[in-house]
PDB file of C-alpha atoms in Angstrom:
ATOM      1  CA  UNK A 975      80.326  79.925 226.369  1.00 39.00           C
ATOM      2  CA  UNK A 976      84.058  79.823 227.014  1.00 40.00           C
ATOM      3  CA  UNK A 977      84.590  77.535 224.043  1.00 40.00           C
ATOM      4  CA  UNK A 978      82.789  80.007 221.758  1.00 40.00           C
ATOM      5  CA  UNK A 979      84.279  83.175 223.201  1.00 37.00           C
ATOM      6  CA  UNK A 980      87.935  82.515 222.377  1.00 34.00           C
ATOM      7  CA  UNK A 981      87.551  82.005 218.596  1.00 36.00           C
ATOM      8  CA  UNK A 982      85.512  85.220 218.363  1.00 33.00           C
ATOM      9  CA  UNK A 983      88.224  87.246 220.092  1.00 34.00           C
ATOM     10  CA  UNK A 984      90.926  85.621 217.972  1.00 34.00           C
ATOM     11  CA  UNK A 985      89.161  86.428 214.710  1.00 35.00           C
ATOM     12  CA  UNK A 986      88.754  90.064 215.762  1.00 36.00           C
ATOM     13  CA  UNK A 987      92.471  90.441 216.350  1.00 38.00           C
ATOM     14  CA  UNK A 988      93.201  89.401 212.772  1.00 43.00           C
ATOM     15  CA  UNK A 989      91.290  92.310 211.228  1.00 46.00           C
ATOM     16  CA  UNK A 990      91.827  96.046 211.727  1.00 49.00           C
ATOM     17  CA  UNK A 991      89.201  97.742 213.861  1.00 47.00           C
ATOM     18  CA  UNK A 992      86.729  99.988 211.992  1.00 49.00           C
ATOM     19  CA  UNK A 993      87.949  98.708 208.610  1.00 65.00           C
ATOM     20  CA  UNK A 994      85.847  99.931 205.682  1.00 83.00           C
ATOM     21  CA  UNK A 995      84.533  97.364 203.238  1.00 92.00           C
ATOM     22  CA  UNK A 996      86.110  97.045 199.811  1.00 96.00           C
ATOM     23  CA  UNK A 997      83.748  97.336 196.855  1.00 96.00           C
ATOM     24  CA  UNK A 998      85.836  94.772 194.997  1.00 96.00           C
ATOM     25  CA  UNK A 999      88.961  92.682 195.586  1.00 97.00           C
ATOM     26  CA  UNK A1000      90.925  90.842 192.940  1.00 97.00           C
ATOM     27  CA  UNK A1001      94.196  89.033 192.475  1.00 97.00           C
ATOM     28  CA  UNK A1002      96.780  91.154 190.728  1.00 97.00           C
ATOM     29  CA  UNK A1003      98.174  88.365 188.559  1.00 97.00           C
ATOM     30  CA  UNK A1004      96.302  85.622 186.662  1.00 95.00           C
ATOM     31  CA  UNK A1005      98.801  83.049 187.932  1.00 92.00           C
ATOM     32  CA  UNK A1006     101.919  83.133 190.051  1.00 93.00           C
ATOM     33  CA  UNK A1007     103.501  86.570 190.384  1.00 95.00           C
ATOM     34  CA  UNK A1008     106.548  87.016 188.093  1.00 95.00           C
ATOM     35  CA  UNK A1009     109.954  86.118 189.476  1.00 92.00           C
ATOM     36  CA  UNK A1010     108.690  84.117 192.468  1.00 91.00           C
ATOM     37  CA  UNK A1011     111.048  81.186 192.935  1.00 85.00           C
ATOM     38  CA  UNK A1012     110.363  79.989 196.476  1.00 78.00           C
ATOM     39  CA  UNK A1013     107.472  79.582 198.889  1.00 83.00           C
ATOM     40  CA  UNK A1014     106.949  81.953 201.805  1.00 87.00           C
ATOM     41  CA  UNK A1015     105.241  81.055 205.071  1.00 89.00           C
ATOM     42  CA  UNK A1016     101.520  81.799 205.129  1.00 90.00           C
ATOM     43  CA  UNK A1017     100.473  85.451 204.971  1.00 90.00           C
ATOM     44  CA  UNK A1018      99.850  86.701 208.494  1.00 84.00           C
ATOM     45  CA  UNK A1019      99.428  89.683 210.762  1.00 85.00           C
ATOM     46  CA  UNK A1020     102.716  90.848 212.269  1.00 77.00           C
ATOM     47  CA  UNK A1021     102.317  91.867 215.936  1.00 72.00           C
ATOM     48  CA  UNK A1022     103.561  95.244 217.099  1.00 66.00           C
ATOM     49  CA  UNK A1023     106.840  95.396 218.978  1.00 65.00           C
ATOM     50  CA  UNK A1024     106.933  97.062 222.416  1.00 66.00           C
ATOM     51  CA  UNK A1025     106.479 100.818 222.050  1.00 63.00           C
ATOM     52  CA  UNK A1026     105.021 100.646 218.540  1.00 63.00           C
ATOM     53  CA  UNK A1027     101.641 102.185 217.758  1.00 68.00           C
ATOM     54  CA  UNK A1028      98.640  99.988 217.055  1.00 84.00           C
ATOM     55  CA  UNK A1029      98.811  99.241 213.355  1.00 90.00           C
ATOM     56  CA  UNK A1030      97.510  96.258 211.390  1.00 92.00           C
ATOM     57  CA  UNK A1031     100.717  94.928 209.826  1.00 94.00           C
ATOM     58  CA  UNK A1032     100.598  92.278 207.091  1.00 96.00           C
ATOM     59  CA  UNK A1033     103.625  90.126 206.291  1.00 95.00           C
ATOM     60  CA  UNK A1034     104.605  87.290 203.950  1.00 95.00           C
ATOM     61  CA  UNK A1035     102.619  88.524 200.962  1.00 96.00           C
ATOM     62  CA  UNK A1036     103.182  86.282 197.955  1.00 95.00           C
ATOM     63  CA  UNK A1037      99.767  86.720 196.294  1.00 96.00           C
ATOM     64  CA  UNK A1038      99.325  90.447 195.592  1.00 97.00           C
ATOM     65  CA  UNK A1039      95.762  91.773 195.822  1.00 98.00           C
ATOM     66  CA  UNK A1040      93.942  94.913 194.711  1.00 98.00           C
ATOM     67  CA  UNK A1041      91.218  96.189 197.036  1.00 98.00           C
ATOM     68  CA  UNK A1042      88.976  98.734 195.332  1.00 98.00           C
ATOM     69  CA  UNK A1043      87.113 101.257 197.508  1.00 98.00           C
ATOM     70  CA  UNK A1044      84.493 103.168 195.556  1.00 97.00           C
ATOM     71  CA  UNK A1045      82.977 106.475 196.755  1.00 97.00           C
ATOM     72  CA  UNK A1046      79.236 107.121 196.736  1.00 95.00           C
ATOM     73  CA  UNK A1047      79.692 109.731 194.011  1.00 95.00           C
ATOM     74  CA  UNK A1048      82.853 108.978 191.984  1.00 96.00           C
ATOM     75  CA  UNK A1049      84.422 112.034 190.367  1.00 97.00           C
ATOM     76  CA  UNK A1050      86.470 110.002 187.891  1.00 97.00           C
ATOM     77  CA  UNK A1051      89.807 110.304 189.690  1.00 98.00           C
ATOM     78  CA  UNK A1052      91.469 107.178 191.121  1.00 98.00           C
ATOM     79  CA  UNK A1053      94.527 106.621 193.306  1.00 98.00           C
ATOM     80  CA  UNK A1054      96.545 103.429 193.789  1.00 98.00           C
ATOM     81  CA  UNK A1055      97.683 103.397 197.435  1.00 98.00           C
ATOM     82  CA  UNK A1056     101.007 101.815 198.428  1.00 98.00           C
ATOM     83  CA  UNK A1057     101.282 101.316 202.210  1.00 98.00           C
ATOM     84  CA  UNK A1058     104.718 101.534 203.799  1.00 98.00           C
ATOM     85  CA  UNK A1059     106.582  99.079 205.981  1.00 96.00           C
ATOM     86  CA  UNK A1060     110.236  99.057 204.950  1.00 96.00           C
ATOM     87  CA  UNK A1061     109.511  96.554 202.151  1.00 98.00           C
ATOM     88  CA  UNK A1062     109.163  93.997 204.954  1.00 96.00           C
ATOM     89  CA  UNK A1063     105.536  94.411 206.041  1.00 96.00           C
ATOM     90  CA  UNK A1064     102.541  96.522 204.990  1.00 97.00           C
ATOM     91  CA  UNK A1065     100.941  99.018 207.388  1.00 97.00           C
ATOM     92  CA  UNK A1066      97.571  98.000 206.021  1.00 96.00           C
ATOM     93  CA  UNK A1067      95.176 100.229 207.970  1.00 96.00           C
ATOM     94  CA  UNK A1068      97.403 103.200 208.900  1.00 96.00           C
ATOM     95  CA  UNK A1069      98.660 103.735 205.343  1.00 97.00           C
ATOM     96  CA  UNK A1070      96.056 101.813 203.362  1.00 97.00           C
ATOM     97  CA  UNK A1071      92.391 101.445 204.265  1.00 97.00           C
ATOM     98  CA  UNK A1072      92.268 104.618 206.382  1.00 97.00           C
ATOM     99  CA  UNK A1073      93.651 106.530 203.404  1.00 98.00           C
ATOM    100  CA  UNK A1074      91.087 104.913 201.114  1.00 98.00           C
ATOM    101  CA  UNK A1075      88.305 106.146 203.390  1.00 97.00           C
ATOM    102  CA  UNK A1076      89.630 109.724 203.199  1.00 98.00           C
ATOM    103  CA  UNK A1077      89.936 109.598 199.405  1.00 98.00           C
ATOM    104  CA  UNK A1078      86.399 108.218 199.075  1.00 98.00           C
ATOM    105  CA  UNK A1079      85.260 111.224 201.110  1.00 97.00           C
ATOM    106  CA  UNK A1080      86.461 113.563 198.349  1.00 97.00           C
ATOM    107  CA  UNK A1081      84.994 111.438 195.551  1.00 97.00           C
ATOM    108  CA  UNK A1082      88.195 109.583 194.608  1.00 98.00           C
ATOM    109  CA  UNK A1083      88.182 105.851 193.910  1.00 98.00           C
ATOM    110  CA  UNK A1084      90.893 104.271 196.070  1.00 98.00           C
ATOM    111  CA  UNK A1085      92.735 101.091 195.126  1.00 98.00           C
ATOM    112  CA  UNK A1086      94.851  99.714 197.978  1.00 98.00           C
ATOM    113  CA  UNK A1087      97.720  97.597 196.694  1.00 98.00           C
ATOM    114  CA  UNK A1088      98.799  94.612 198.741  1.00 98.00           C
ATOM    115  CA  UNK A1089     102.209  94.242 197.135  1.00 98.00           C
ATOM    116  CA  UNK A1090     104.797  91.553 197.791  1.00 97.00           C
ATOM    117  CA  UNK A1091     106.748  91.662 201.049  1.00 97.00           C
ATOM    118  CA  UNK A1092     109.225  90.979 202.566  1.00 96.00           C
ATOM    119  CA  UNK A1093     112.189  91.729 200.324  1.00 94.00           C
ATOM    120  CA  UNK A1094     113.029  88.856 197.987  1.00 93.00           C
ATOM    121  CA  UNK A1095     116.464  87.259 198.136  1.00 88.00           C
ATOM    122  CA  UNK A1096     118.819  88.144 195.293  1.00 86.00           C
ATOM    123  CA  UNK A1097     116.517  90.949 194.047  1.00 92.00           C
ATOM    124  CA  UNK A1098     116.492  94.706 194.582  1.00 93.00           C
ATOM    125  CA  UNK A1099     114.277  95.629 197.533  1.00 95.00           C
ATOM    126  CA  UNK A1100     111.714  97.224 195.233  1.00 97.00           C
ATOM    127  CA  UNK A1101     111.908  94.837 192.246  1.00 96.00           C
ATOM    128  CA  UNK A1102     108.878  92.655 193.022  1.00 97.00           C
ATOM    129  CA  UNK A1103     106.818  95.574 194.441  1.00 98.00           C
ATOM    130  CA  UNK A1104     107.512  97.637 191.299  1.00 98.00           C
ATOM    131  CA  UNK A1105     106.157  94.827 189.141  1.00 98.00           C
ATOM    132  CA  UNK A1106     103.049  94.830 191.339  1.00 98.00           C
ATOM    133  CA  UNK A1107     102.671  98.628 191.186  1.00 98.00           C
ATOM    134  CA  UNK A1108     103.036  98.734 187.408  1.00 98.00           C
ATOM    135  CA  UNK A1109     100.524  95.922 187.069  1.00 98.00           C
ATOM    136  CA  UNK A1110      98.102  97.690 189.453  1.00 98.00           C
ATOM    137  CA  UNK A1111      98.207 100.898 187.393  1.00 98.00           C
ATOM    138  CA  UNK A1112      97.713  99.066 184.099  1.00 98.00           C
ATOM    139  CA  UNK A1113      94.923  96.915 185.541  1.00 98.00           C
ATOM    140  CA  UNK A1114      93.144  99.976 186.936  1.00 98.00           C
ATOM    141  CA  UNK A1115      93.328 101.648 183.527  1.00 98.00           C
ATOM    142  CA  UNK A1116      92.061  98.430 181.903  1.00 98.00           C
ATOM    143  CA  UNK A1117      88.995  98.462 184.193  1.00 98.00           C
ATOM    144  CA  UNK A1118      88.522 102.247 184.122  1.00 98.00           C
ATOM    145  CA  UNK A1119      85.130 102.232 182.412  1.00 97.00           C
ATOM    146  CA  UNK A1120      83.672  99.514 184.634  1.00 97.00           C
ATOM    147  CA  UNK A1121      84.986 101.253 187.765  1.00 98.00           C
ATOM    148  CA  UNK A1122      83.754 104.756 186.774  1.00 97.00           C
ATOM    149  CA  UNK A1123      87.309 106.075 186.405  1.00 98.00           C
ATOM    150  CA  UNK A1124      88.790 108.532 183.931  1.00 98.00           C
ATOM    151  CA  UNK A1125      91.822 106.630 182.528  1.00 98.00           C
ATOM    152  CA  UNK A1126      93.721 109.940 182.337  1.00 97.00           C
ATOM    153  CA  UNK A1127      93.282 110.704 186.049  1.00 98.00           C
ATOM    154  CA  UNK A1128      94.867 107.692 187.748  1.00 98.00           C
ATOM    155  CA  UNK A1129      97.469 108.568 190.370  1.00 98.00           C
ATOM    156  CA  UNK A1130      99.624 106.750 192.899  1.00 98.00           C
ATOM    157  CA  UNK A1131     100.151 107.531 196.580  1.00 98.00           C
ATOM    158  CA  UNK A1132     102.736 106.027 198.909  1.00 98.00           C
ATOM    159  CA  UNK A1133     104.077 106.284 202.431  1.00 98.00           C
ATOM    160  CA  UNK A1134     107.682 105.589 203.493  1.00 98.00           C
ATOM    161  CA  UNK A1135     108.789 102.508 201.490  1.00 98.00           C
ATOM    162  CA  UNK A1136     105.507 102.892 199.619  1.00 98.00           C
ATOM    163  CA  UNK A1137     106.683 106.422 198.802  1.00 98.00           C
ATOM    164  CA  UNK A1138     109.815 104.962 197.258  1.00 98.00           C
ATOM    165  CA  UNK A1139     107.630 102.543 195.320  1.00 98.00           C
ATOM    166  CA  UNK A1140     105.526 105.490 194.171  1.00 98.00           C
ATOM    167  CA  UNK A1141     108.647 107.338 192.999  1.00 98.00           C
ATOM    168  CA  UNK A1142     109.962 104.338 191.057  1.00 98.00           C
ATOM    169  CA  UNK A1143     106.555 103.796 189.442  1.00 98.00           C
ATOM    170  CA  UNK A1144     106.515 107.469 188.449  1.00 98.00           C
ATOM    171  CA  UNK A1145     109.960 107.294 186.845  1.00 98.00           C
ATOM    172  CA  UNK A1146     110.153 103.698 185.489  1.00 96.00           C
ATOM    173  CA  UNK A1147     106.929 103.497 183.475  1.00 97.00           C
ATOM    174  CA  UNK A1148     108.596 103.408 180.044  1.00 94.00           C
ATOM    175  CA  UNK A1149     109.945  99.908 180.655  1.00 91.00           C
ATOM    176  CA  UNK A1150     107.485  97.350 181.948  1.00 93.00           C
ATOM    177  CA  UNK A1151     109.314  95.087 184.387  1.00 94.00           C
ATOM    178  CA  UNK A1152     107.393  91.889 183.636  1.00 95.00           C
ATOM    179  CA  UNK A1153     106.337  89.948 180.525  1.00 93.00           C
ATOM    180  CA  UNK A1154     102.826  90.418 179.145  1.00 93.00           C
ATOM    181  CA  UNK A1155     100.335  88.032 180.742  1.00 94.00           C
ATOM    182  CA  UNK A1156      96.975  89.287 179.436  1.00 95.00           C
ATOM    183  CA  UNK A1157      95.152  92.147 177.722  1.00 95.00           C
ATOM    184  CA  UNK A1158      95.638  94.519 180.685  1.00 95.00           C
ATOM    185  CA  UNK A1159      99.369  94.554 179.954  1.00 93.00           C
ATOM    186  CA  UNK A1160      98.689  96.612 176.824  1.00 94.00           C
ATOM    187  CA  UNK A1161      97.513  99.539 178.945  1.00 97.00           C
ATOM    188  CA  UNK A1162      99.917 102.206 180.176  1.00 97.00           C
ATOM    189  CA  UNK A1163     101.438 101.813 183.636  1.00 98.00           C
ATOM    190  CA  UNK A1164     102.322 105.524 183.839  1.00 98.00           C
ATOM    191  CA  UNK A1165     100.598 107.241 186.770  1.00 98.00           C
ATOM    192  CA  UNK A1166      99.069 110.609 185.942  1.00 98.00           C
ATOM    193  CA  UNK A1167     100.214 112.108 189.263  1.00 98.00           C
ATOM    194  CA  UNK A1168     101.943 111.158 192.490  1.00 98.00           C
ATOM    195  CA  UNK A1169     101.419 111.819 196.197  1.00 98.00           C
ATOM    196  CA  UNK A1170     104.480 111.040 198.333  1.00 98.00           C
ATOM    197  CA  UNK A1171     104.136 111.169 202.120  1.00 98.00           C
ATOM    198  CA  UNK A1172     107.410 110.812 204.082  1.00 98.00           C
ATOM    199  CA  UNK A1173     108.978 108.763 201.240  1.00 98.00           C
ATOM    200  CA  UNK A1174     112.046 106.687 202.116  1.00 97.00           C
ATOM    201  CA  UNK A1175     115.123 105.465 200.205  1.00 97.00           C
ATOM    202  CA  UNK A1176     115.047 108.228 197.580  1.00 97.00           C
ATOM    203  CA  UNK A1177     118.552 109.470 198.358  1.00 97.00           C
ATOM    204  CA  UNK A1178     121.909 107.855 199.007  1.00 90.00           C
ATOM    205  CA  UNK A1179     124.383 108.780 201.745  1.00 82.00           C
ATOM    206  CA  UNK A1180     125.439 111.847 199.770  1.00 80.00           C
ATOM    207  CA  UNK A1181     121.824 113.035 199.548  1.00 86.00           C
ATOM    208  CA  UNK A1182     121.785 112.419 195.808  1.00 93.00           C
ATOM    209  CA  UNK A1183     118.755 110.813 194.220  1.00 96.00           C
ATOM    210  CA  UNK A1184     118.888 107.022 194.141  1.00 96.00           C
ATOM    211  CA  UNK A1185     119.775 105.633 190.683  1.00 95.00           C
ATOM    212  CA  UNK A1186     116.356 104.001 190.242  1.00 96.00           C
ATOM    213  CA  UNK A1187     114.590 107.379 190.567  1.00 97.00           C
ATOM    214  CA  UNK A1188     115.154 108.682 187.038  1.00 95.00           C
ATOM    215  CA  UNK A1189     113.333 112.018 186.910  1.00 98.00           C
ATOM    216  CA  UNK A1190     112.861 113.658 183.502  1.00 98.00           C
ATOM    217  CA  UNK A1191     110.431 116.010 181.746  1.00 98.00           C
ATOM    218  CA  UNK A1192     107.864 113.221 181.380  1.00 98.00           C
ATOM    219  CA  UNK A1193     107.737 112.387 185.075  1.00 98.00           C
ATOM    220  CA  UNK A1194     104.147 112.970 186.248  1.00 98.00           C
ATOM    221  CA  UNK A1195     103.420 115.905 188.598  1.00 98.00           C
ATOM    222  CA  UNK A1196     103.538 115.258 192.336  1.00 98.00           C
ATOM    223  CA  UNK A1197     103.085 116.645 195.816  1.00 98.00           C
ATOM    224  CA  UNK A1198     105.488 115.824 198.658  1.00 98.00           C
ATOM    225  CA  UNK A1199     104.801 115.843 202.422  1.00 98.00           C
ATOM    226  CA  UNK A1200     107.610 115.470 204.982  1.00 98.00           C
ATOM    227  CA  UNK A1201     108.655 116.513 208.496  1.00 98.00           C
ATOM    228  CA  UNK A1202     112.085 117.960 209.173  1.00 96.00           C
ATOM    229  CA  UNK A1203     112.554 115.821 212.278  1.00 97.00           C
ATOM    230  CA  UNK A1204     111.692 112.591 210.453  1.00 96.00           C
ATOM    231  CA  UNK A1205     114.261 109.829 211.039  1.00 95.00           C
ATOM    232  CA  UNK A1206     113.854 109.213 207.289  1.00 95.00           C
ATOM    233  CA  UNK A1207     115.517 112.369 206.028  1.00 95.00           C
ATOM    234  CA  UNK A1208     113.354 114.986 204.359  1.00 97.00           C
ATOM    235  CA  UNK A1209     116.093 115.106 201.700  1.00 96.00           C
ATOM    236  CA  UNK A1210     114.170 112.231 200.079  1.00 97.00           C
ATOM    237  CA  UNK A1211     111.337 114.606 199.255  1.00 98.00           C
ATOM    238  CA  UNK A1212     113.479 117.705 198.741  1.00 98.00           C
ATOM    239  CA  UNK A1213     115.882 116.142 196.240  1.00 97.00           C
ATOM    240  CA  UNK A1214     113.162 114.586 194.112  1.00 98.00           C
ATOM    241  CA  UNK A1215     111.226 117.860 194.152  1.00 98.00           C
ATOM    242  CA  UNK A1216     114.379 119.728 193.036  1.00 98.00           C
ATOM    243  CA  UNK A1217     114.982 117.218 190.234  1.00 98.00           C
ATOM    244  CA  UNK A1218     111.395 117.620 189.049  1.00 98.00           C
ATOM    245  CA  UNK A1219     111.647 121.404 189.155  1.00 98.00           C
ATOM    246  CA  UNK A1220     114.829 121.311 187.080  1.00 98.00           C
ATOM    247  CA  UNK A1221     113.077 119.036 184.578  1.00 98.00           C
ATOM    248  CA  UNK A1222     110.206 121.503 184.284  1.00 98.00           C
ATOM    249  CA  UNK A1223     107.636 119.237 185.977  1.00 97.00           C
ATOM    250  CA  UNK A1224     104.949 120.831 188.125  1.00 91.00           C
ATOM    251  CA  UNK A1225     105.285 119.690 191.729  1.00 96.00           C
ATOM    252  CA  UNK A1226     104.665 120.939 195.240  1.00 98.00           C
ATOM    253  CA  UNK A1227     106.710 120.432 198.421  1.00 98.00           C
ATOM    254  CA  UNK A1228     105.714 120.821 202.084  1.00 98.00           C
ATOM    255  CA  UNK A1229     108.318 120.256 204.796  1.00 98.00           C
ATOM    256  CA  UNK A1230     107.142 120.815 208.372  1.00 97.00           C
ATOM    257  CA  UNK A1231     109.527 121.311 211.310  1.00 96.00           C
ATOM    258  CA  UNK A1232     107.952 118.555 213.429  1.00 95.00           C
ATOM    259  CA  UNK A1233     105.912 115.397 212.947  1.00 96.00           C
ATOM    260  CA  UNK A1234     108.304 112.470 212.809  1.00 96.00           C
ATOM    261  CA  UNK A1235     107.467 109.411 210.731  1.00 96.00           C
ATOM    262  CA  UNK A1236     104.601 107.015 210.249  1.00 95.00           C
ATOM    263  CA  UNK A1237     101.669 109.242 211.216  1.00 96.00           C
ATOM    264  CA  UNK A1238      99.435 108.365 208.276  1.00 96.00           C
ATOM    265  CA  UNK A1239      96.167 110.284 208.606  1.00 95.00           C
ATOM    266  CA  UNK A1240      95.939 109.990 212.364  1.00 93.00           C
ATOM    267  CA  UNK A1241      95.522 113.396 214.048  1.00 90.00           C
ATOM    268  CA  UNK A1242      98.144 114.961 216.295  1.00 91.00           C
ATOM    269  CA  UNK A1243      99.117 118.381 217.622  1.00 93.00           C
ATOM    270  CA  UNK A1244     101.692 118.717 214.817  1.00 94.00           C
ATOM    271  CA  UNK A1245     100.579 120.799 211.810  1.00 95.00           C
ATOM    272  CA  UNK A1246     101.869 118.075 209.478  1.00 96.00           C
ATOM    273  CA  UNK A1247      98.809 115.991 210.392  1.00 95.00           C
ATOM    274  CA  UNK A1248      96.729 118.454 208.348  1.00 96.00           C
ATOM    275  CA  UNK A1249      98.444 117.300 205.160  1.00 98.00           C
ATOM    276  CA  UNK A1250      95.292 115.770 203.568  1.00 98.00           C
ATOM    277  CA  UNK A1251      93.822 119.280 203.192  1.00 97.00           C
ATOM    278  CA  UNK A1252      96.982 120.389 201.363  1.00 98.00           C
ATOM    279  CA  UNK A1253      96.687 117.424 199.018  1.00 98.00           C
ATOM    280  CA  UNK A1254      92.981 118.064 198.401  1.00 97.00           C
ATOM    281  CA  UNK A1255      93.726 121.703 197.515  1.00 97.00           C
ATOM    282  CA  UNK A1256      96.563 120.658 195.173  1.00 97.00           C
ATOM    283  CA  UNK A1257      94.355 118.097 193.428  1.00 97.00           C
ATOM    284  CA  UNK A1258      91.690 120.758 192.824  1.00 95.00           C
ATOM    285  CA  UNK A1259      94.177 123.398 191.655  1.00 95.00           C
ATOM    286  CA  UNK A1260      95.642 120.993 189.139  1.00 92.00           C
ATOM    287  CA  UNK A1261      92.163 119.841 187.992  1.00 90.00           C
ATOM    288  CA  UNK A1262      92.938 116.254 189.007  1.00 86.00           C
ATOM    289  CA  UNK A1263      89.836 116.349 191.188  1.00 84.00           C
ATOM    290  CA  UNK A1264      86.823 118.159 189.735  1.00 77.00           C
TER     291      UNK A1264
END
């Protein structure tokens, strides 16, 4: 019994508890991801440091994956989810699969993006992840009919570094950042809307928008969620919201006095933890969820 017991316990530690099952998983790229010039160690769970909350953290991602979570009654809307993790790891359950479960509950097809981490040497922190996000949006649109999705209601949602990735995908869609590799590359990589929850890296030290976040009148509408006591300044959300307002783009901003960072959907005594209801209401008001 002892010989059998240990492998069972080990295998359980490598998967998040209460994980929902994906309807479909697929590699993002038909071959090697663009721009990859060296081999990473094997993909693996990254253990929590002392004092950190229990989160399933994935590191060393070199083969990006899409995990599609389909609701029982799809309403045609889909969201590509970008977990956070400082562009070094992915908070896979906290800001990925748990979010997919919530979206499925309101009829939205959720596509969790396992994008490349950690940061690649000699490349901008978001360069490889942006390629993955653009590809994920185009691939979702390519498969829209088969996945019961309206190709004009495909959004993107991100937390922390994933929020920065969401912002760059929202503002960099005119120029695809990788060469065409198949038919899916002919589909638009512009998200139809954005959901940014405690986004990071959107402002520089002078609280001006980062140069890669190029807001204009064609930036898709968005909703922002942030806490004023977040160690990642709420200016990230505020400044992008202001830029969108000046450009005439519909957007909504919620900044709460307390809540910190990295809460995902997990409940707390802070009102910010009720943010999913705010997002649901916004999606219905804007007819993105019907």
